[in-house]
XYZ file of C-alpha atoms in Angstrom:
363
model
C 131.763 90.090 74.277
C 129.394 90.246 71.395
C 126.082 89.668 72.849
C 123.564 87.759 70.155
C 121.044 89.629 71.101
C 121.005 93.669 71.379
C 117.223 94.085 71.382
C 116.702 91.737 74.185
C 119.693 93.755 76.256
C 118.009 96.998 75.325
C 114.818 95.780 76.623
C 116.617 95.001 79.612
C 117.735 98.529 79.704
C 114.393 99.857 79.720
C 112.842 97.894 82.532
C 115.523 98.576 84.565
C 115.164 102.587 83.605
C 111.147 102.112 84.547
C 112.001 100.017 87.941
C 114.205 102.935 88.720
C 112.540 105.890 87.922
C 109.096 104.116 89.277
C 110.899 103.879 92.813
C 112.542 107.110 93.030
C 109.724 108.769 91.990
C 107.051 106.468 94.520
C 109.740 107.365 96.963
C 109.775 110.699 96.816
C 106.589 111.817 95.205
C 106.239 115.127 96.090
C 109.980 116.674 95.005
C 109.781 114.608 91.841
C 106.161 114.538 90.848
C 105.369 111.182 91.209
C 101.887 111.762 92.264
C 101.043 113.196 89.656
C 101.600 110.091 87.551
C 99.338 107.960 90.298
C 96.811 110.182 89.910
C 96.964 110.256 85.897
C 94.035 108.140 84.392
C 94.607 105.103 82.675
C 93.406 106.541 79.220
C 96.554 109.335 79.454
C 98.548 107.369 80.615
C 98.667 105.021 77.727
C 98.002 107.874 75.563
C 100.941 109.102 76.231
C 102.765 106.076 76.975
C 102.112 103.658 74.253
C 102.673 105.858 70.640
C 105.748 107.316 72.387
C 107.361 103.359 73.435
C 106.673 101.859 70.081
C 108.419 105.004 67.966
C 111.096 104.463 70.684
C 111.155 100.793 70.095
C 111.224 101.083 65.906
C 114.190 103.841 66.211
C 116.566 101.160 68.475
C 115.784 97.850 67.008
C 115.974 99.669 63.505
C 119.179 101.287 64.547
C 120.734 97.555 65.998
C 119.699 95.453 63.306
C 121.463 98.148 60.458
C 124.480 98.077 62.798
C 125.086 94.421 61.509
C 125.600 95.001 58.236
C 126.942 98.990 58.375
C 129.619 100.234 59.619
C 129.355 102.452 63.262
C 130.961 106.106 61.152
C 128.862 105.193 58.044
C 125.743 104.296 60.401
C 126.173 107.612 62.636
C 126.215 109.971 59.204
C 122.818 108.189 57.905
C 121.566 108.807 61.560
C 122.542 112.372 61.488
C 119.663 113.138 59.048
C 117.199 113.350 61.685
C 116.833 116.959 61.858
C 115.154 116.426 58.770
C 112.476 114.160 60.241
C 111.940 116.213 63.290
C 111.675 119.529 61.081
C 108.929 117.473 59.288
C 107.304 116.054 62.400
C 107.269 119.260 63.937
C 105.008 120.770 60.606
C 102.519 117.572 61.063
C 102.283 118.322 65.014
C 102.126 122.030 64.781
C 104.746 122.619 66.602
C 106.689 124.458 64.346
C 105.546 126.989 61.523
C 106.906 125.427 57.627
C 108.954 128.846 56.822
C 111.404 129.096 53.150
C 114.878 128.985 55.761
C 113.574 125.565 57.250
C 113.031 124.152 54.117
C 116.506 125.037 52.870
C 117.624 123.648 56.274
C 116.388 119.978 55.367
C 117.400 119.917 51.907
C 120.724 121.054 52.486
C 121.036 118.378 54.768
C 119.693 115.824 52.980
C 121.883 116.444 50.230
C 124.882 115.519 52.900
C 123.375 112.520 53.471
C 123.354 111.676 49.811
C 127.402 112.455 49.555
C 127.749 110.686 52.441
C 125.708 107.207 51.210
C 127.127 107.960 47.562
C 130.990 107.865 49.164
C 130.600 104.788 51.108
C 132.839 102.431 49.747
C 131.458 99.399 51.113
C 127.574 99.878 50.782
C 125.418 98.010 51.447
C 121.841 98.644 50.893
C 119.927 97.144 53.245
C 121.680 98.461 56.056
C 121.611 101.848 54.639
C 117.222 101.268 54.345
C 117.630 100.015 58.266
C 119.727 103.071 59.212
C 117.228 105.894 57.458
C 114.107 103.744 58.829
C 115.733 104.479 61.945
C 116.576 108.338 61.330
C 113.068 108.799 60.592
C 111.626 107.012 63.864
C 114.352 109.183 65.681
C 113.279 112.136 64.300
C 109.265 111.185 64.572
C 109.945 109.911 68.369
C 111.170 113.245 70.058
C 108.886 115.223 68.222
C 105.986 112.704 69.531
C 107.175 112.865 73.269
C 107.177 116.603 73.323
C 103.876 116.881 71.504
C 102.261 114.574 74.224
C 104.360 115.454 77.390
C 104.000 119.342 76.956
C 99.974 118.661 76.607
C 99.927 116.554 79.459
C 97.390 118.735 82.792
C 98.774 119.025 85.598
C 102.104 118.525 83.631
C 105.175 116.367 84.470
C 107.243 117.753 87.046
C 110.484 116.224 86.460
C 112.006 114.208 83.846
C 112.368 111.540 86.152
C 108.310 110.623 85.966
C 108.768 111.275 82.430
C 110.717 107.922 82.461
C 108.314 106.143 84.657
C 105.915 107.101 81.855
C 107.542 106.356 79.021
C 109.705 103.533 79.855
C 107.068 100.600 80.537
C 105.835 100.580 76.814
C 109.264 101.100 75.358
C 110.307 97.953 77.611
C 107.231 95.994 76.047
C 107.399 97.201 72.739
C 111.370 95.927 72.648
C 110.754 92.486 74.175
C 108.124 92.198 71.632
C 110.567 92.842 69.039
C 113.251 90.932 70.518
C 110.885 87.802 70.823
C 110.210 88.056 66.685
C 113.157 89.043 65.172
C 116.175 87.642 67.455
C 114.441 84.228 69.158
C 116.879 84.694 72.315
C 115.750 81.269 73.579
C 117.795 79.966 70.587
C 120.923 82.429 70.602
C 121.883 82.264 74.397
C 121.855 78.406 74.573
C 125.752 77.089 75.423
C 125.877 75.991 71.777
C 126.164 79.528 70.700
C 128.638 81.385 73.218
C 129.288 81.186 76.936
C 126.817 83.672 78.018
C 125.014 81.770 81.045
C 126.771 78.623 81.677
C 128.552 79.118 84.776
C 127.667 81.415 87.589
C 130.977 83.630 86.064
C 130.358 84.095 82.632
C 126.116 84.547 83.776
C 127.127 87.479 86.412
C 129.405 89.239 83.460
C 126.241 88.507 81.149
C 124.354 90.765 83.709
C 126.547 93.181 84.305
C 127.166 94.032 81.207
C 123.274 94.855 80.856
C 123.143 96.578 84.071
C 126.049 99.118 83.534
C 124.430 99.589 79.860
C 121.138 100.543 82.164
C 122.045 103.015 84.157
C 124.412 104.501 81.614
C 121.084 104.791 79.522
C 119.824 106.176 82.275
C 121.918 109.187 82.610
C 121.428 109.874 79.293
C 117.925 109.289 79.090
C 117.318 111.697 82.234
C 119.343 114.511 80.412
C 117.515 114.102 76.617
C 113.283 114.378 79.126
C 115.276 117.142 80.739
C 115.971 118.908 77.442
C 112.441 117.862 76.262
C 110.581 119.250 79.181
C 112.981 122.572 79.023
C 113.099 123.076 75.292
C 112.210 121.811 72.546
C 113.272 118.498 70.667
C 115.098 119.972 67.629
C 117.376 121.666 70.046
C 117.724 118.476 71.275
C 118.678 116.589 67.707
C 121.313 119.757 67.601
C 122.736 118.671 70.278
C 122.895 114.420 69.451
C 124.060 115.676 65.745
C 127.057 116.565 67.788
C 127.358 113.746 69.104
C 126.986 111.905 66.124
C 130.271 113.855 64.877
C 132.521 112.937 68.021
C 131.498 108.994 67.208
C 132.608 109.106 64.124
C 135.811 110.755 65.449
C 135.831 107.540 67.573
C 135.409 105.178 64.613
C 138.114 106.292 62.658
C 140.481 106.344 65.563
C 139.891 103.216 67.198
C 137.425 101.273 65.295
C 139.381 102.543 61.786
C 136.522 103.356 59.742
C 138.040 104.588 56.599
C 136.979 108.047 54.855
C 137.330 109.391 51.911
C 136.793 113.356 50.311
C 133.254 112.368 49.277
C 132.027 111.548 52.651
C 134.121 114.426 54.609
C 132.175 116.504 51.974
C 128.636 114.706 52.662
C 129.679 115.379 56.562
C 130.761 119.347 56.066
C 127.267 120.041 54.261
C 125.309 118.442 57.161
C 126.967 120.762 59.381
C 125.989 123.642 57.409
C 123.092 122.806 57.638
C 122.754 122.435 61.310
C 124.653 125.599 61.922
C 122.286 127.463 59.694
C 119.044 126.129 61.619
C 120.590 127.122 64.541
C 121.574 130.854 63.607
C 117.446 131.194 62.342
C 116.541 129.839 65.562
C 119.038 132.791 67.177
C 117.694 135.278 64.116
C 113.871 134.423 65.245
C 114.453 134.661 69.030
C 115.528 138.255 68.506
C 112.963 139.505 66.252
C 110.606 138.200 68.735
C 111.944 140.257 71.986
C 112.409 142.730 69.700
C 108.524 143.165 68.583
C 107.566 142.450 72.876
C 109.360 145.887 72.956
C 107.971 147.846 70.386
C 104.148 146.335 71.226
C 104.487 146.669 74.852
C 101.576 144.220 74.853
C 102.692 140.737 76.672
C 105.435 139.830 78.513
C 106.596 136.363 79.121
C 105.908 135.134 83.068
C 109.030 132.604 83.716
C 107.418 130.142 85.961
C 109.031 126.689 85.311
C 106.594 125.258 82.578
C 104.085 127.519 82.911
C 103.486 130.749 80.962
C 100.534 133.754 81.243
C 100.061 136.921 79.274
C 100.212 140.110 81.275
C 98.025 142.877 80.166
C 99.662 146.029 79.227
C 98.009 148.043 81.637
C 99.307 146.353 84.127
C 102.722 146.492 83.547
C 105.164 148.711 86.256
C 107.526 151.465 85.241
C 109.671 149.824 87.462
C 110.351 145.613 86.388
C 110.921 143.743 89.967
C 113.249 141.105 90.357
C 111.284 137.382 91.297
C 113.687 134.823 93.336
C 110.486 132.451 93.559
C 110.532 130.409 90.180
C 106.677 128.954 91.537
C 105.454 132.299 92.016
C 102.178 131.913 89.295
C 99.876 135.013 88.103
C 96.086 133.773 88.675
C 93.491 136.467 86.496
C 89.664 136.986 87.341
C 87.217 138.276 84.602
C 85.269 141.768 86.654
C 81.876 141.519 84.914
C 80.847 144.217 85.520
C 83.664 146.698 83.893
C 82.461 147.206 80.530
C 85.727 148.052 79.279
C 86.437 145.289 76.697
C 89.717 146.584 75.683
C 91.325 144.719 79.013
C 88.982 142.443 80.317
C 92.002 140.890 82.772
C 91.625 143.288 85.422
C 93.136 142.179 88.663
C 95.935 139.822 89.700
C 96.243 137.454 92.842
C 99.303 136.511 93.897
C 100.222 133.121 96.299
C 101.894 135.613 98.491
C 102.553 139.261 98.735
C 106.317 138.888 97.463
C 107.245 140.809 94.452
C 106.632 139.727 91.007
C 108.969 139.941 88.871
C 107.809 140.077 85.060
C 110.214 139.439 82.262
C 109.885 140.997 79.168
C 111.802 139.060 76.701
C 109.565 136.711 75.412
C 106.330 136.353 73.531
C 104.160 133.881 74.012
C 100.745 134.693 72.349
């Protein structure tokens, strides 16, 4: 069934994602975190909310409206160039340091993307504008929610209420769009399909939106759970491997054709990727490495939330911690004049042990 009118049916996905995530999480407030959202003022809420829904909104209807005139394998290469935009977004946020091995990470995989546009037989160059438009709201839209989710005090709890956050203004955002650039009023009439007029064809219509929704929803659940966990270019690592297996699916089913030039375009992409994620390995490892030798911080793994533990504090003897909410809490003693470790005492929730892992640095 090709439905007229993809942003509209997105839209539809999103309010259905909100309604969900808005009951579960009213429902159950205190496992998922839902109070905290009640609680949130309106000024952080739409904050938060807003910036991240229309980004979200530009990177679908973008993405739909290139699919028209681009094919789905040529379309998913083009998309694959996020990393580049989330490297970039991640400089202007501050969220990760510009170093010489990033920079050779985006232009190698830019120049992919320009063997895999210059191989396309049938180009077309609108769609390929629509499709990089798109890339780059991709890339800027992650980046954006995990610049204003990881701010957020007292911070999300699950990435459940990061739906209910998210997903009102990307609903609103899409209708908008819908309304201006499709006019569904004129493009589900009977005159142009079947769509709504008999209680048949207008159940299929729905259902077809409502399996779309909570498909969306999965996914959407597991991409806030990354988010909230990690970080989002780990997350673009991942969806440039999914990018890969639909293509895979194009030329077996759809049969999008290929040629050496774009199986080239597609190979240099993936060096790239693989080389950002072998720094990101390289990095990790200098960095537990240095904890060692400095014997200065150690990492506290508490969920979300991190604390530096003074040196002098540290046990010859490293505990193991089966409470992940166990939390360190420091007091300032004003009157030890020792400035070298002003941190002198811990209190615990409870008297269980603490365990303190060392492989981490976060300064």
């Amino acid at each position: 069934m090709a439905f007229p009118c993809p942003l509209l049916l997105t839209s539809v996905h999103f309010l259905v994602q909100w309604v969900f995530s808005y009951s579960i999480s009213a429902l159950y407030p205190d496992y998922f975190g839902g109070d905290v959202v009640r609680n949130m003022p309106w000024i952080t809420y739409l904050s938060v909310s807003v910036p991240c829904g229309f980004v979200t909104a530009a990177d679908v209807g973008l993405s739909n409206l290139s699919l028209v005139r681009i094919s789905i394998t040529f379309f998913t290469m083009i998309k694959s160039s996020s990393p580049i935009w989330v490297l970039l977004s991640a400089f202007i946020f501050g969220l990760e340091k510009i170093t010489c091995t990033l920079v050779a990470v985006g232009v190698l995989i830019m120049l992919g993307e320009l063997l895999t546009a210059f191989g396309e037989v049938e180009f077309d160059m609108i769609g390929f504008v629509l499709c990089a438009a798109a890339a780059v709201c991709s890339g800027i839209r992650w980046t954006l929610v995990q610049f204003k989710v990881q701010r957020l005090d007292p911070p999300l709890k699950s990435s459940l209420v990061t739906m209910r956050v998210l997903a009102s203004s990307m609903f609103t955002c899409m209708l908008f769009l819908s309304i201006v650039i499709e006019r569904p009023w004129n493009k589900l009439g009977a005159e142009h399909g079947d769509y709504f007029t008999n209680f048949e064809n207008g159940l299929r219509t729905i259902s077809l939106g409502l399996t779309g929704a909570f498909i969306a929803i999965a996914m959407v659940l597991c991409e806030f759970w990354l988010i909230l966990r990690s970080n989002a270019i780990v997350l673009m690592i991942g969806g440039v491997l999914k990018e890969m297996i639909t293509i895979l699916v194009g030329v077996t089913i759809f049969g999008d054709e290929l040629n050496v030039i774009n199986v080239s375009g597609i190979i240099v992409v993936f060096l790239g990727v693989l080389l950002y994620k072998i720094t990101l390995f390289s990095a990790d490892k200098e960095v537990v490495a240095e904890d060692d030798d400095n014997g200065r911080f150690s990492r506290i793994n508490s969920g979300d939330v991190y604390e530096d533990e003074p040196s002098s504090l540290r046990r010859s003897k490293i505990l193991k911690n089966s409470d992940p909410d166990l939390a360190l809490k420091y007091s300032i003693d004003d009157d030890d004049s020792d400035d070298e470790h002003p941190l002198r005492r811990i209190h615990l929730n409870d008297s269980r042990p603490m365990e303190l892992e060392t492989s981490h640095v976060i300064i």
